[in-house]
Coordinates of N, CA and C in Angstrom, one line a residue:
X1 N 105.0 134.8 105.4 CA 104.2 133.9 106.2 C 104.6 134.0 107.6
X2 N 103.6 134.3 108.5 CA 103.9 134.4 109.9 C 103.8 133.1 110.6
X3 N 104.8 132.8 111.4 CA 104.8 131.5 112.1 C 104.0 131.7 113.4
X4 N 103.1 130.8 113.6 CA 102.2 130.8 114.8 C 103.0 130.5 116.0
X5 N 102.8 131.2 117.1 CA 103.5 131.0 118.4 C 102.8 129.8 119.1
X6 N 103.6 129.0 119.7 CA 103.1 127.8 120.4 C 102.7 128.3 121.8
X7 N 101.6 127.7 122.3 CA 101.0 128.0 123.6 C 100.9 126.8 124.4
X8 N 101.1 126.9 125.7 CA 100.8 125.9 126.7 C 99.8 126.4 127.6
X9 N 98.9 125.5 128.1 CA 97.8 126.0 129.0 C 98.1 125.4 130.4
X10 N 98.0 126.3 131.4 CA 98.3 126.0 132.8 C 97.1 126.4 133.7
X11 N 96.8 125.6 134.6 CA 95.8 126.0 135.6 C 96.4 126.0 137.0
X12 N 95.9 127.0 137.8 CA 96.4 127.1 139.1 C 95.8 128.3 139.9
X13 N 95.6 128.1 141.2 CA 95.1 129.1 142.0 C 93.8 129.8 141.5
X14 N 92.9 129.0 140.9 CA 91.7 129.5 140.4 C 91.7 130.1 139.1
X15 N 92.8 130.1 138.4 CA 93.0 130.7 137.1 C 93.4 129.7 136.0
X16 N 93.1 130.0 134.8 CA 93.6 129.3 133.6 C 94.4 130.3 132.8
X17 N 95.6 129.9 132.4 CA 96.5 130.8 131.6 C 96.9 130.1 130.3
X18 N 97.0 130.9 129.3 CA 97.5 130.5 128.0 C 98.9 131.2 127.9
X19 N 100.0 130.4 127.9 CA 101.3 131.0 128.0 C 102.1 130.6 126.7
X20 N 102.7 131.6 126.1 CA 103.6 131.4 125.0 C 104.9 130.6 125.4
X21 N 105.2 129.5 124.8 CA 106.3 128.7 125.2 C 107.7 129.4 124.9
X22 N 107.8 130.2 124.0 CA 109.1 130.8 123.6 C 109.5 131.8 124.7
X23 N 108.6 132.7 125.2 CA 109.0 133.7 126.1 C 108.3 133.7 127.5
X24 N 107.3 132.8 127.7 CA 106.6 132.7 128.9 C 105.6 133.8 129.1
X25 N 105.4 134.6 128.1 CA 104.4 135.7 128.2 C 103.0 135.1 128.1
X26 N 102.0 135.7 128.9 CA 100.7 135.2 128.9 C 99.9 135.8 127.7
X27 N 99.3 134.9 126.9 CA 98.4 135.3 125.8 C 97.1 135.8 126.4
X28 N 96.6 135.0 127.4 CA 95.4 135.4 128.1 C 95.4 134.7 129.4
X29 N 94.5 135.2 130.3 CA 94.3 134.6 131.6 C 92.8 134.7 131.9
X30 N 92.3 133.7 132.6 CA 90.9 133.6 133.0 C 90.8 133.3 134.4
X31 N 90.1 134.1 135.2 CA 89.8 133.8 136.6 C 88.5 133.0 136.6
X32 N 88.5 131.8 137.1 CA 87.3 131.0 137.0 C 86.2 131.4 138.0
X33 N 86.6 131.9 139.1 CA 85.6 132.3 140.1 C 85.9 133.7 140.5
X34 N 85.5 134.7 139.8 CA 85.9 136.1 140.1 C 85.2 136.6 141.4
X35 N 85.8 137.6 142.0 CA 85.2 138.2 143.2 C 86.1 138.0 144.4
X36 N 85.7 138.6 145.5 CA 86.6 138.5 146.7 C 86.2 137.3 147.6
X37 N 84.9 136.9 147.5 CA 84.5 135.8 148.4 C 84.5 134.5 147.6
X38 N 85.4 133.6 147.9 CA 85.6 132.4 147.2 C 85.6 131.2 148.2
X39 N 84.8 130.2 147.9 CA 84.9 129.0 148.7 C 85.2 127.8 147.8
X40 N 85.8 126.8 148.3 CA 86.1 125.6 147.5 C 87.5 125.5 147.2
X41 N 87.9 124.4 146.6 CA 89.3 124.2 146.2 C 89.6 124.9 144.9
X42 N 90.7 125.7 145.0 CA 91.1 126.5 143.8 C 92.1 125.8 142.9
X43 N 92.4 124.5 143.2 CA 93.2 123.7 142.3 C 92.5 123.6 140.9
X44 N 93.2 123.8 139.8 CA 92.5 123.8 138.5 C 93.1 122.7 137.7
X45 N 92.3 121.7 137.3 CA 92.6 120.7 136.4 C 92.2 121.1 135.0
X46 N 93.1 120.9 134.0 CA 92.7 121.3 132.7 C 93.0 120.1 131.7
X47 N 92.3 120.1 130.6 CA 92.5 119.1 129.6 C 92.2 119.8 128.2
X48 N 93.0 119.5 127.2 CA 92.8 120.1 125.9 C 92.0 119.1 125.1
X49 N 91.1 119.6 124.2 CA 90.4 118.8 123.3 C 90.0 119.7 122.1
X50 N 90.8 119.6 121.0 CA 90.6 120.4 119.8 C 90.7 121.9 120.2
X51 N 89.6 122.6 119.8 CA 89.6 124.1 120.0 C 89.2 124.4 121.5
X52 N 88.9 123.4 122.3 CA 88.5 123.7 123.7 C 89.5 123.2 124.7
X53 N 89.4 123.9 125.9 CA 90.0 123.4 127.1 C 88.9 123.1 128.0
X54 N 89.0 122.0 128.8 CA 88.1 121.7 129.8 C 88.8 122.0 131.1
X55 N 88.1 122.7 132.0 CA 88.8 123.0 133.3 C 87.8 122.6 134.4
X56 N 88.4 122.3 135.6 CA 87.6 122.0 136.8 C 88.2 122.6 138.0
X57 N 87.4 123.4 138.7 CA 87.9 124.1 139.9 C 86.7 124.5 140.7
X58 N 86.8 124.6 142.0 CA 85.7 125.0 142.9 C 84.5 124.1 142.8
X59 N 84.7 122.9 142.3 CA 83.6 122.0 142.1 C 82.7 122.2 140.9
X60 N 83.3 123.0 139.9 CA 82.6 123.4 138.7 C 83.4 123.0 137.5
X61 N 82.7 122.5 136.5 CA 83.3 122.1 135.2 C 83.1 123.3 134.2
X62 N 84.1 123.6 133.5 CA 84.1 124.7 132.5 C 84.6 124.2 131.1
X63 N 84.0 124.7 130.0 CA 84.5 124.5 128.7 C 84.9 125.9 128.2
X64 N 86.2 126.0 127.7 CA 86.8 127.3 127.4 C 87.4 127.3 126.0
X65 N 87.2 128.4 125.3 CA 87.8 128.5 124.0 C 89.3 128.7 124.1
X66 N 90.1 127.9 123.5 CA 91.6 128.0 123.6 C 92.1 129.3 123.0
X67 N 91.4 129.8 122.0 CA 91.9 130.9 121.2 C 91.9 132.2 122.1
X68 N 90.9 132.4 123.0 CA 90.8 133.6 123.7 C 90.4 133.5 125.1
X69 N 90.2 132.3 125.7 CA 89.8 132.2 127.1 C 88.4 132.4 127.4
X70 N 87.5 132.5 126.4 CA 86.1 132.7 126.7 C 85.5 131.4 127.2
X71 N 84.7 131.6 128.2 CA 83.9 130.4 128.8 C 82.7 130.1 127.8
X72 N 82.7 128.9 127.3 CA 81.6 128.5 126.4 C 80.5 127.8 127.2
X73 N 80.9 127.1 128.2 CA 79.9 126.4 129.0 C 80.4 126.3 130.5
X74 N 79.5 126.5 131.4 CA 79.9 126.4 132.8 C 78.8 125.5 133.5
X75 N 79.3 124.4 134.1 CA 78.4 123.5 134.7 C 77.9 123.9 136.1
X76 N 77.0 123.1 136.6 CA 76.6 123.4 138.0 C 77.6 122.9 139.0
X77 N 77.6 123.5 140.1 CA 78.6 123.0 141.2 C 78.3 121.6 141.6
X78 N 79.3 120.8 141.7 CA 79.2 119.4 142.2 C 79.6 119.5 143.7
X79 N 78.7 119.6 144.5 CA 78.9 119.9 146.0 C 79.9 118.9 146.6
X80 N 79.9 117.6 146.2 CA 80.8 116.6 146.8 C 82.2 116.9 146.4
X81 N 82.5 117.6 145.3 CA 83.8 117.8 144.8 C 84.2 119.3 145.0
X82 N 83.4 120.1 145.6 CA 83.7 121.5 145.8 C 85.0 121.8 146.5
X83 N 85.3 121.0 147.5 CA 86.4 121.2 148.4 C 87.6 120.3 148.0
X84 N 87.5 119.6 146.9 CA 88.5 118.6 146.5 C 89.2 119.0 145.2
X85 N 90.4 118.5 145.0 CA 91.1 118.7 143.8 C 90.6 117.6 142.8
X86 N 90.1 118.0 141.7 CA 89.6 117.1 140.7 C 90.7 116.8 139.6
X87 N 90.6 115.6 139.0 CA 91.5 115.3 137.9 C 90.6 114.7 136.8
X88 N 91.0 114.9 135.5 CA 90.2 114.4 134.4 C 90.6 113.0 134.0
X89 N 89.6 112.3 133.4 CA 89.8 111.0 132.8 C 88.9 111.1 131.6
X90 N 89.4 110.5 130.5 CA 88.7 110.6 129.2 C 88.2 109.2 128.8
X91 N 86.9 109.1 128.5 CA 86.4 107.8 128.0 C 87.1 107.5 126.7
X92 N 87.5 106.2 126.5 CA 88.2 105.8 125.3 C 87.4 106.0 124.1
X93 N 86.1 106.1 124.2 CA 85.2 106.3 123.0 C 84.9 107.8 122.9
X94 N 85.6 108.7 123.5 CA 85.3 110.1 123.4 C 85.2 110.6 122.0
X95 N 86.0 110.0 121.1 CA 86.0 110.5 119.7 C 84.7 110.2 119.0
X96 N 84.0 109.3 119.6 CA 82.7 108.9 119.0 C 81.5 109.3 119.9
X97 N 81.6 110.4 120.6 CA 80.6 110.8 121.5 C 80.7 110.3 122.9
X98 N 81.9 109.9 123.3 CA 82.1 109.5 124.7 C 82.0 110.6 125.7
X99 N 82.6 110.4 126.8 CA 82.5 111.4 127.9 C 83.8 111.7 128.6
X100 N 83.8 112.8 129.3 CA 84.9 113.3 130.1 C 84.4 113.1 131.6
X101 N 85.3 112.5 132.4 CA 84.9 112.4 133.8 C 85.9 113.2 134.7
X102 N 85.4 113.6 135.8 CA 86.2 114.3 136.8 C 86.1 113.6 138.1
X103 N 87.2 113.3 138.7 CA 87.2 112.6 140.0 C 88.1 113.3 141.0
X104 N 88.1 112.7 142.2 CA 88.8 113.3 143.3 C 89.5 112.2 144.1
X105 N 90.5 112.5 144.8 CA 91.2 111.5 145.7 C 90.5 111.4 147.0
X106 N 89.4 112.1 147.2 CA 88.7 112.0 148.5 C 89.1 113.0 149.5
X107 N 90.3 113.6 149.3 CA 90.7 114.7 150.1 C 91.4 114.2 151.4
X108 N 91.4 112.9 151.8 CA 92.0 112.5 153.0 C 93.3 111.7 152.8
X109 N 93.7 111.7 151.5 CA 95.0 111.1 151.2 C 94.9 109.6 151.0
X110 N 93.7 109.0 151.2 CA 93.6 107.6 151.1 C 93.5 107.1 149.6
X111 N 93.2 108.1 148.7 CA 93.1 107.7 147.3 C 91.7 107.2 147.0
X112 N 90.8 107.1 148.0 CA 89.5 106.6 147.8 C 88.5 107.8 147.5
X113 N 88.4 108.0 146.3 CA 87.5 109.1 145.8 C 86.1 108.7 145.6
X114 N 85.7 107.5 146.1 CA 84.4 107.1 145.9 C 84.1 106.4 144.6
X115 N 85.1 106.2 143.8 CA 84.9 105.5 142.5 C 84.8 104.0 142.7
X116 N 84.5 103.3 141.6 CA 84.3 101.9 141.8 C 85.6 101.1 141.7
X117 N 86.7 101.8 141.4 CA 88.0 101.1 141.4 C 88.2 100.4 140.0
X118 N 87.3 100.5 139.1 CA 87.4 99.8 137.8 C 88.1 100.6 136.8
X119 N 89.1 101.3 137.1 CA 89.8 102.2 136.2 C 90.8 101.5 135.3
X120 N 90.8 100.2 135.3 CA 91.8 99.4 134.6 C 93.1 99.3 135.3
X121 N 94.2 99.0 134.7 CA 95.4 98.9 135.4 C 95.9 97.4 135.4
X122 N 96.9 97.2 136.2 CA 97.5 95.8 136.2 C 96.8 94.9 137.2

């Protein structure tokens, strides 16, 4: 019986990487915006959900197969977030058809990404 190798997923500089934890070798890599002319923020937020990874970079949302790095779905560019670093938040009811949200800090360091501030907390 072959033991399956553990993988960690990392996003950065416009790429998503699947990296084996034992030796640091890449299982696969995916360039989210191929080509030489790129505009927007290349910070990559990622989140795992079952067999998929969700990634956000350059103002675009992606759904990616964890097994091979194939893009399953690519959303339209969100112009207001194109030049911002986005982070994920998961709806608590996601397991019953909820949603995934992507937000930004607004890019000016103020922490005001235009949200309603109703994210819970103390």
